[in-house]
Amino acid sequence: AAFDHAFSIAPQDAIESTSWGLWQVMGWALLRHWPDPTEATLNFFASPEAVSYAVFATWVRENPRFLSAIRDKDWVRVARIYNGNGPNVLRYSSAMREAYARIAGAE
């Protein structure tokens, strides 16, 4: 209801200030695919999983610091860039480090 109200007042601002999809990417990335806010929301809700992947890929491509942190396997920096300096950095970075270790060990 809050989003719908905000959208009725300022559609682009409502999109940009909302997190979208499986990875909760900010709406500017959604608007890269569909600059028209109405079209963006319609496309998202028509296929949320597919759009989630596309929006996340856009976010990653437009964040060279994030790509650098991933290449360096600096999981703390990855978590900080993606989520900010909040209390979950250590939890997220530990989970990524462990997941990477499992995957790398399986190769």
Coordinates of C-alpha atoms in Angstrom, one line a residue:
A1 CA 0.0 0.0 0.0
A2 CA 2.9 2.4 0.8
F3 CA 4.5 1.7 -2.5
D4 CA 1.2 2.2 -4.4
H5 CA 0.7 5.5 -2.6
A6 CA 4.2 6.7 -3.4
F7 CA 3.9 5.5 -7.0
S8 CA 0.7 7.6 -7.4
I9 CA 2.6 10.7 -6.3
A10 CA 6.0 10.2 -7.8
P11 CA 6.4 7.0 -9.9
Q12 CA 10.1 7.3 -10.7
D13 CA 11.0 8.1 -7.1
A14 CA 8.9 5.2 -5.8
I15 CA 10.7 2.8 -8.1
E16 CA 14.2 4.2 -7.3
S17 CA 13.7 4.0 -3.5
T18 CA 12.4 0.5 -3.5
S19 CA 14.4 -2.7 -3.5
W20 CA 13.4 -5.2 -6.1
G21 CA 13.6 -8.9 -6.8
L22 CA 15.4 -11.8 -5.3
W23 CA 18.5 -9.8 -4.4
Q24 CA 16.6 -6.6 -3.3
V25 CA 18.4 -4.4 -5.8
M26 CA 17.5 -0.7 -5.8
G27 CA 15.1 0.4 -8.4
W28 CA 17.5 2.5 -10.5
A29 CA 18.7 -0.8 -11.9
L30 CA 15.1 -1.8 -12.8
L31 CA 14.7 1.5 -14.6
R32 CA 17.8 0.8 -16.7
H33 CA 15.7 -1.9 -18.4
W34 CA 12.4 0.0 -18.6
P35 CA 12.8 3.8 -18.1
D36 CA 9.0 4.2 -17.9
P37 CA 8.0 3.5 -14.3
T38 CA 4.6 1.9 -15.2
E39 CA 6.3 -0.4 -17.8
A40 CA 9.0 -1.3 -15.2
T41 CA 6.5 -2.4 -12.6
L42 CA 4.3 -4.3 -15.1
N43 CA 7.3 -6.2 -16.4
F44 CA 8.6 -6.9 -13.0
F45 CA 5.3 -8.3 -11.7
A46 CA 4.8 -10.3 -14.9
S47 CA 8.1 -12.2 -14.5
P48 CA 9.7 -11.4 -11.1
E49 CA 12.3 -14.1 -11.2
A50 CA 13.6 -13.4 -14.7
V51 CA 13.6 -9.7 -14.0
S52 CA 15.4 -10.2 -10.7
Y53 CA 18.3 -11.9 -12.6
A54 CA 18.4 -9.1 -15.2
V55 CA 18.3 -6.3 -12.5
F56 CA 21.0 -8.0 -10.4
A57 CA 23.2 -8.4 -13.5
T58 CA 22.7 -4.7 -14.3
W59 CA 23.6 -3.7 -10.7
V60 CA 26.8 -5.8 -10.8
R61 CA 27.9 -4.5 -14.3
E62 CA 27.5 -0.9 -13.0
N63 CA 29.5 -1.5 -9.8
P64 CA 33.2 -2.1 -10.7
R65 CA 34.2 -2.0 -7.0
F66 CA 31.9 -4.9 -6.4
L67 CA 33.3 -6.9 -9.3
S68 CA 36.8 -6.1 -8.1
A69 CA 35.9 -7.3 -4.6
I70 CA 34.6 -10.5 -6.0
R71 CA 37.6 -11.1 -8.1
D72 CA 39.8 -10.5 -5.0
K73 CA 37.6 -12.9 -3.0
D74 CA 37.3 -10.1 -0.4
W75 CA 34.0 -11.2 1.1
V76 CA 33.9 -8.5 3.7
R77 CA 34.2 -5.8 1.1
V78 CA 31.6 -7.6 -1.1
A79 CA 29.2 -7.6 1.8
R80 CA 29.9 -3.9 2.6
I81 CA 29.5 -2.8 -1.0
Y82 CA 26.3 -4.7 -1.5
N83 CA 24.6 -4.2 1.9
G84 CA 26.4 -1.2 3.5
N85 CA 28.2 -1.2 6.8
G86 CA 25.4 -2.6 8.9
P87 CA 25.5 -5.4 11.5
N88 CA 25.2 -8.2 8.9
V89 CA 28.6 -7.7 7.2
L90 CA 30.4 -10.3 9.2
R91 CA 27.5 -12.8 8.9
Y92 CA 27.1 -12.3 5.1
S93 CA 30.9 -12.3 4.4
S94 CA 31.3 -15.5 6.5
A95 CA 28.5 -17.2 4.6
M96 CA 30.0 -16.2 1.2
R97 CA 33.5 -17.3 2.3
E98 CA 32.1 -20.7 3.4
A99 CA 30.0 -21.1 0.2
Y100 CA 33.0 -20.3 -2.0
A101 CA 35.2 -22.7 -0.1
R102 CA 32.6 -25.5 -0.7
I103 CA 32.2 -24.7 -4.4
A104 CA 36.0 -24.3 -4.9
G105 CA 36.6 -27.6 -3.2
A106 CA 34.2 -29.3 -5.5
E107 CA 36.1 -28.4 -8.6

